[in-house]
Tab-separated table of C-alpha atoms and ligand atoms in Angstrom:
chain	number	residue	atom	x	y	z
A	1	UNK	CA	-23.378	0.328	9.937
A	2	UNK	CA	-19.501	-0.784	11.228
A	3	UNK	CA	-16.655	0.790	11.343
A	4	UNK	CA	-13.408	-0.399	10.450
A	5	UNK	CA	-10.921	0.781	12.260
A	6	UNK	CA	-8.018	0.207	10.091
A	7	UNK	CA	-5.861	3.094	12.542
A	8	UNK	CA	-7.441	0.210	15.689
A	9	UNK	CA	-6.016	-3.030	13.915
A	10	UNK	CA	-2.102	-0.931	12.866
A	11	UNK	CA	-1.768	-0.338	16.275
A	12	UNK	CA	-2.854	-4.788	17.035
A	13	UNK	CA	0.053	-5.417	14.365
A	14	UNK	CA	1.863	-3.036	14.792
A	15	UNK	CA	3.009	-5.170	18.381
A	16	UNK	CA	3.234	-7.848	17.219
A	17	UNK	CA	5.886	-7.139	14.662
A	18	UNK	CA	7.595	-4.796	17.718
A	19	UNK	CA	7.684	-8.668	19.894
A	20	UNK	CA	9.134	-10.229	17.094
A	21	UNK	CA	11.153	-7.445	16.598
A	22	UNK	CA	12.756	-6.957	19.888
A	23	UNK	CA	13.260	-11.300	19.650
A	24	UNK	CA	15.178	-10.291	16.316
A	25	UNK	CA	17.846	-8.530	18.663
A	26	UNK	CA	17.610	-10.302	21.404
A	27	UNK	CA	19.100	-13.231	19.499
A	28	UNK	CA	21.483	-10.776	18.591
A	29	UNK	CA	19.775	-10.720	14.577
A	30	UNK	CA	20.479	-8.049	12.462
A	31	UNK	CA	17.311	-5.986	12.734
A	32	UNK	CA	14.990	-5.170	9.774
A	33	UNK	CA	16.787	-2.447	7.539
A	34	UNK	CA	13.959	0.117	5.291
A	35	UNK	CA	15.156	2.543	3.670
A	36	UNK	CA	13.050	5.775	1.439
A	37	UNK	CA	14.296	7.203	-1.234
A	38	UNK	CA	12.745	11.362	-1.518
A	39	UNK	CA	12.824	13.326	-4.103
A	40	UNK	CA	11.402	16.566	-4.807
A	41	UNK	CA	9.402	18.044	-1.228
A	42	UNK	CA	6.264	17.283	-2.692
A	43	UNK	CA	4.018	17.619	0.876
A	44	UNK	CA	1.655	14.764	0.310
A	45	UNK	CA	4.750	12.892	-0.207
A	46	UNK	CA	6.906	14.473	1.646
A	47	UNK	CA	4.297	13.193	5.340
A	48	UNK	CA	3.557	9.508	4.441
A	49	UNK	CA	7.414	8.904	4.169
A	50	UNK	CA	7.977	10.829	7.419
A	51	UNK	CA	5.515	8.134	8.802
A	52	UNK	CA	6.657	5.251	6.918
A	53	UNK	CA	9.672	6.418	8.487
A	54	UNK	CA	8.036	7.041	12.073
A	55	UNK	CA	6.427	3.778	12.028
A	56	UNK	CA	10.450	1.589	11.583
A	57	UNK	CA	11.275	3.380	14.963
A	58	UNK	CA	7.937	2.573	16.935
A	59	UNK	CA	8.623	-1.162	15.230
A	60	UNK	CA	12.454	-1.488	16.439
A	61	UNK	CA	13.292	-1.402	12.739
A	62	UNK	CA	15.572	0.806	10.897
A	63	UNK	CA	16.145	2.970	8.535
A	64	UNK	CA	17.010	5.191	6.436
A	65	UNK	CA	16.049	8.192	4.202
A	66	UNK	CA	17.808	9.786	1.702
A	67	UNK	CA	16.974	12.971	-0.180
A	68	UNK	CA	17.500	14.418	-3.093
A	69	UNK	CA	16.535	17.642	-4.713
A	70	UNK	CA	13.892	17.666	-7.522
A	71	UNK	CA	16.007	19.025	-9.882
A	72	UNK	CA	17.831	15.345	-9.537
A	73	UNK	CA	18.490	13.363	-13.301
A	74	UNK	CA	17.578	9.827	-14.028
A	75	UNK	CA	21.275	8.230	-14.111
A	76	UNK	CA	21.544	10.111	-10.234
A	77	UNK	CA	18.425	8.255	-9.390
A	78	UNK	CA	19.317	4.024	-10.736
A	79	UNK	CA	22.788	4.874	-9.789
A	80	UNK	CA	21.170	5.710	-6.279
A	81	UNK	CA	18.807	2.419	-6.155
A	82	UNK	CA	22.238	0.260	-7.757
A	83	UNK	CA	23.874	1.241	-4.780
A	84	UNK	CA	20.488	0.248	-1.944
A	85	UNK	CA	19.933	-3.104	-5.171
A	86	UNK	CA	24.100	-3.544	-2.962
A	87	UNK	CA	23.366	-2.876	0.494
A	88	UNK	CA	23.828	-5.830	2.277
A	89	UNK	CA	22.559	-3.238	5.558
A	90	UNK	CA	19.363	-2.971	3.882
A	91	UNK	CA	16.466	-5.367	3.746
A	92	UNK	CA	13.742	-3.275	1.292
A	93	UNK	CA	13.603	0.206	-0.208
A	94	UNK	CA	11.206	1.913	-1.388
A	95	UNK	CA	11.534	5.499	-4.216
A	96	UNK	CA	8.070	7.077	-3.494
A	97	UNK	CA	6.474	8.265	-5.705
A	98	UNK	CA	5.656	10.185	-7.799
A	99	UNK	CA	8.738	11.184	-9.792
A	100	UNK	CA	9.352	14.677	-10.880
A	101	UNK	CA	8.422	14.283	-14.394
A	102	UNK	CA	12.070	13.606	-16.562
A	103	UNK	CA	12.244	10.657	-14.066
A	104	UNK	CA	11.193	7.801	-16.357
A	105	UNK	CA	9.192	5.656	-13.034
A	106	UNK	CA	9.011	2.442	-15.452
A	107	UNK	CA	12.569	1.917	-15.366
A	108	UNK	CA	13.441	2.993	-11.973
A	109	UNK	CA	11.139	-0.073	-10.807
A	110	UNK	CA	13.092	-2.533	-13.006
A	111	UNK	CA	15.843	-1.630	-11.515
A	112	UNK	CA	14.905	-1.971	-7.723
A	113	UNK	CA	16.023	-6.308	-7.408
A	114	UNK	CA	12.715	-8.242	-7.063
A	115	UNK	CA	14.237	-9.177	-3.042
A	116	UNK	CA	14.444	-5.372	-1.883
A	117	UNK	CA	11.437	-4.696	-3.600
A	118	UNK	CA	8.938	-4.452	0.042
A	119	UNK	CA	6.541	-1.284	-2.481
A	120	UNK	CA	5.940	-4.644	-4.806
A	121	UNK	CA	6.092	-3.021	-7.729
A	122	UNK	CA	8.178	-4.659	-9.648
A	123	UNK	CA	7.275	-7.350	-13.069
A	124	UNK	CA	8.473	-9.504	-11.054
A	125	UNK	CA	6.242	-9.135	-8.105
A	126	UNK	CA	3.475	-8.233	-10.379
A	127	UNK	CA	4.220	-11.639	-12.453
A	128	UNK	CA	4.404	-13.913	-9.119
A	129	UNK	CA	0.929	-12.020	-7.659
A	130	UNK	CA	-0.805	-13.170	-9.808
A	131	UNK	CA	0.410	-16.625	-10.409
A	132	UNK	CA	-0.119	-16.779	-6.820
A	133	UNK	CA	3.525	-17.664	-6.914
A	134	UNK	CA	6.037	-15.595	-3.722
A	135	UNK	CA	6.851	-12.088	-3.737
A	136	UNK	CA	5.809	-9.012	-2.432
A	137	UNK	CA	1.550	-7.627	-2.352
A	138	UNK	CA	1.887	-3.590	-2.859
A	139	UNK	CA	1.422	-2.879	0.934
A	140	UNK	CA	-1.779	-1.052	0.114
A	141	UNK	CA	-3.501	-4.070	-0.702
A	142	UNK	CA	-1.824	-6.137	1.132
A	143	UNK	CA	-3.643	-3.761	3.933
A	144	UNK	CA	-7.272	-4.134	3.145
A	145	UNK	CA	-7.323	-7.669	2.283
A	146	UNK	CA	-5.689	-7.852	6.499
A	147	UNK	CA	-9.172	-5.621	7.408
A	148	UNK	CA	-11.022	-7.926	4.827
A	149	UNK	CA	-10.107	-11.074	7.220
A	150	UNK	CA	-8.928	-9.498	10.883
A	151	UNK	CA	-13.778	-8.492	9.843
A	152	UNK	CA	-15.043	-11.752	9.101
A	153	UNK	CA	-15.249	-10.678	5.917
A	154	UNK	CA	-17.283	-12.587	3.458
A	155	UNK	CA	-15.587	-12.292	-0.263
A	156	UNK	CA	-16.385	-15.476	-1.591
A	157	UNK	CA	-19.013	-15.545	-4.803
A	158	UNK	CA	-19.697	-10.952	-3.619
A	159	UNK	CA	-19.272	-9.365	-6.681
A	160	UNK	CA	-17.090	-6.258	-5.595
A	161	UNK	CA	-16.648	-3.482	-7.696
A	162	UNK	CA	-13.263	-1.702	-7.790
A	163	UNK	CA	-13.066	1.196	-9.076
A	164	UNK	CA	-10.085	2.517	-10.313
A	165	UNK	CA	-7.136	0.431	-12.355
A	166	UNK	CA	-3.612	2.242	-10.769
A	167	UNK	CA	-0.773	-0.317	-10.642
A	168	UNK	CA	-0.641	0.973	-7.117
A	169	UNK	CA	-4.028	-0.109	-5.417
A	170	UNK	CA	-7.038	-0.780	-8.242
A	171	UNK	CA	-5.640	-3.256	-10.680
A	172	UNK	CA	-3.069	-5.680	-7.790
A	173	UNK	CA	-6.675	-5.218	-5.931
A	174	UNK	CA	-8.653	-6.756	-8.232
A	175	UNK	CA	-6.767	-9.208	-8.824
A	176	UNK	CA	-5.847	-10.345	-4.960
A	177	UNK	CA	-9.878	-10.233	-4.747
A	178	UNK	CA	-9.748	-12.873	-6.943
A	179	UNK	CA	-7.726	-15.665	-6.394
A	180	UNK	CA	-9.201	-18.534	-5.556
A	181	UNK	CA	-8.307	-18.044	-1.646
A	182	UNK	CA	-9.804	-16.048	1.098
A	183	UNK	CA	-9.407	-12.608	0.832
A	184	UNK	CA	-11.110	-13.568	-2.857
A	185	UNK	CA	-13.107	-15.616	-4.752
A	186	UNK	CA	-14.639	-12.552	-6.016
A	187	UNK	CA	-16.234	-11.536	-9.195
A	188	UNK	CA	-13.968	-8.630	-9.705
A	189	UNK	CA	-15.318	-5.908	-11.469
A	190	UNK	CA	-12.863	-3.349	-12.884
A	191	UNK	CA	-14.450	0.589	-13.316
A	192	UNK	CA	-11.737	3.195	-13.927
A	193	UNK	CA	-12.994	6.871	-15.752
A	194	UNK	CA	-13.483	5.743	-18.308
A	195	UNK	CA	-16.698	2.827	-17.400
A	196	UNK	CA	-20.030	3.997	-18.456
A	197	UNK	CA	-23.506	3.707	-16.004
A	198	UNK	CA	-20.435	3.157	-12.931
A	199	UNK	CA	-23.435	3.798	-10.999
A	200	UNK	CA	-25.378	0.506	-12.239
A	201	UNK	CA	-22.018	-1.143	-12.122
A	202	UNK	CA	-21.433	-0.219	-8.381
A	203	UNK	CA	-25.316	-0.714	-7.601
A	204	UNK	CA	-24.681	-4.152	-7.576
A	205	UNK	CA	-21.374	-4.085	-6.067
A	206	UNK	CA	-21.441	-6.089	-2.651
A	207	UNK	CA	-18.093	-4.896	-1.688
A	208	UNK	CA	-16.995	-1.862	-3.259
A	209	UNK	CA	-13.381	-0.935	-3.065
A	210	UNK	CA	-13.087	3.102	-3.867
A	211	UNK	CA	-9.093	3.764	-5.219
A	212	UNK	CA	-10.860	7.074	-7.890
A	213	UNK	CA	-8.596	9.992	-6.160
A	214	UNK	CA	-11.289	11.874	-5.946
A	215	UNK	CA	-12.673	13.186	-3.650
A	216	UNK	CA	-16.398	12.410	-2.247
A	217	UNK	CA	-16.072	10.201	-5.392
A	218	UNK	CA	-18.850	8.000	-4.443
A	219	UNK	CA	-22.416	8.832	-3.627
A	220	UNK	CA	-25.180	7.358	-1.032
A	221	UNK	CA	-27.090	6.650	-4.320
A	222	UNK	CA	-24.030	4.359	-5.601
A	223	UNK	CA	-24.285	1.880	-2.867
A	224	UNK	CA	-26.883	-0.369	-2.266
A	225	UNK	CA	-28.063	-1.424	0.966
A	226	UNK	CA	-25.506	-3.795	3.414
A	227	UNK	CA	-22.720	-3.070	0.517
A	228	UNK	CA	-18.990	-3.013	2.107
A	229	UNK	CA	-16.918	-0.356	1.557
A	230	UNK	CA	-14.067	0.368	1.016
A	231	UNK	CA	-12.339	3.157	1.482
A	232	UNK	CA	-8.448	3.823	-0.669
A	233	UNK	CA	-8.865	7.855	-1.722
A	234	UNK	CA	-6.412	10.276	0.470
A	235	UNK	CA	-6.523	14.149	-1.348
A	236	UNK	CA	-5.770	17.316	0.474
A	237	UNK	CA	-8.613	19.622	0.543
A	238	UNK	CA	-8.185	22.861	1.974
A	239	UNK	CA	-9.118	23.660	6.052
A	240	UNK	CA	-9.278	26.296	8.428
A	241	UNK	CA	-9.878	23.862	11.256
A	242	UNK	CA	-6.215	21.872	10.634
A	243	UNK	CA	-3.221	23.520	12.211
A	244	UNK	CA	-2.152	22.275	9.079
A	245	UNK	CA	-5.008	24.541	6.608
A	246	UNK	CA	-5.543	20.839	5.287
A	247	UNK	CA	-7.559	17.966	5.537
A	248	UNK	CA	-7.830	14.908	4.125
A	249	UNK	CA	-10.714	12.966	2.040
A	250	UNK	CA	-11.426	10.177	0.400
A	251	UNK	CA	-13.549	8.987	-2.990
A	252	UNK	CA	-16.206	8.285	-1.055
A	253	UNK	CA	-18.839	10.402	0.724
A	254	UNK	CA	-18.962	8.348	3.978
A	255	UNK	CA	-21.923	11.146	4.868
A	256	UNK	CA	-24.488	9.562	2.056
A	257	UNK	CA	-22.494	5.575	2.024
A	258	UNK	CA	-22.418	5.333	5.972
A	259	UNK	CA	-26.126	4.769	6.664
A	260	UNK	CA	-25.970	2.684	3.547
A	261	UNK	CA	-23.467	-0.216	4.421
A	262	UNK	CA	-22.508	-3.157	6.509
A	263	UNK	CA	-18.976	-2.243	7.019
A	264	UNK	CA	-17.400	0.946	6.497
A	265	UNK	CA	-13.667	2.649	5.746
A	266	UNK	CA	-13.521	6.422	7.728
A	267	UNK	CA	-10.798	8.618	6.340
A	268	UNK	CA	-8.126	9.103	7.969
A	269	UNK	CA	-8.524	6.385	9.979
A	270	UNK	CA	-9.309	3.094	7.986
A	271	UNK	CA	-6.476	2.147	4.472
A	272	UNK	CA	-4.026	4.191	5.512
A	273	UNK	CA	-2.584	3.218	8.353
A	274	UNK	CA	-2.808	-0.257	6.616
A	275	UNK	CA	-1.241	1.416	3.945
A	276	UNK	CA	2.073	1.515	6.204
A	277	UNK	CA	2.181	-1.870	7.546
A	278	UNK	CA	2.057	-3.564	4.500
A	279	UNK	CA	5.216	-1.809	3.637
A	280	UNK	CA	7.071	-3.353	7.215
A	281	UNK	CA	5.316	-6.336	6.979
A	282	UNK	CA	6.996	-6.824	3.181
A	283	UNK	CA	10.706	-5.462	5.117
A	284	UNK	CA	10.042	-7.664	8.104
A	285	UNK	CA	9.243	-10.693	5.248
A	286	UNK	CA	12.751	-9.729	3.096
A	287	UNK	CA	14.413	-9.712	6.142
A	288	UNK	CA	13.255	-12.658	7.051
A	289	UNK	CA	13.822	-14.069	3.513
A	290	UNK	CA	11.097	-15.783	2.918
A	291	UNK	CA	10.323	-15.013	-0.332
A	292	UNK	CA	13.334	-15.059	-2.144
A	293	UNK	CA	15.962	-17.492	0.218
A	294	UNK	CA	18.010	-17.237	-2.651
A	295	UNK	CA	20.622	-15.246	-3.386
A	296	UNK	CA	20.851	-12.138	-5.013
A	297	UNK	CA	22.991	-14.113	-7.947
A	298	UNK	CA	20.814	-16.629	-7.975
A	299	UNK	CA	17.832	-14.262	-8.386
A	300	UNK	CA	19.053	-13.152	-11.333
A	301	UNK	CA	20.472	-15.791	-13.672
B	401	GUN	N1	3.288	7.026	-3.924
B	401	GUN	C1	1.232	6.697	-3.361
B	401	GUN	N2	1.313	5.165	-3.219
B	401	GUN	C2	2.810	5.049	-2.594
B	401	GUN	C3	3.360	3.655	-2.681
B	401	GUN	O1	2.197	3.277	-2.317
B	401	GUN	N3	4.347	3.662	-3.108
B	401	GUN	C4	6.069	4.224	-2.672
B	401	GUN	N4	6.412	4.410	-3.338
B	401	GUN	N5	4.793	5.602	-3.481
B	401	GUN	C5	3.601	6.457	-3.460
């Protein structure tokens, strides 16, 4: 069994990006600028957003954190999105999810200009992804694809079982792994909370991506010998052994699953650090106008 070290991979990529940003600065170019919108004070969201901002600082990006009270109205949030769309100093921005219940997530996502949608959640970016047209690929799947690539994990013809069908991870992951490229060319099965005989299906998998949000969901008896297991879970559970009073656990019961795997990602230190890498890479692409070469008006017309 080999551990897939997301932390070390993320650090190596951060170094590459930092060097590229330094070069941009030396050439007198504006450095990439990522903005993050945080509504309310959900503890986990706050940690994720702070980590994104800290990473920007580490690699030399500009960053802005816009914080709003949970009582903010949908119209007020849409007005903030519009301001960011119009701000030429901002290359890309994200609205951290989940949002308070009174705000329509799809409405907000669709209000973000696709060329600044570095989360890759806008239906235009999702559509472009399915057509293999240049786009922003959602950060977590993008990070996972790079782990598969950097660890040279064979994917062509393999049976990949994705557990979870969220817009953020499961659904884009299933699309990316079935595309005709590397990593990809898998035979993909997408399982979810209504799937019958889940264990029978996961036992057939060469690659499992567990993204169902249920701690320790995947057990050793659900995995075949030699499988590659990618754990996307990040649930906080109470712990009296940490200063914060909680610890992060994945969707995989590492103890029973790891001995059967050829490769496995740990939690923490697996997929998590690579998610932020996916986001800053998208922001860099935006600053370099690689995905959408056209201006705002051309994209809209
Ligand atoms: N909430 C959980 N993951 C994400 C993410 O990748 N982007 C945003 N905007 N919110 C999230």
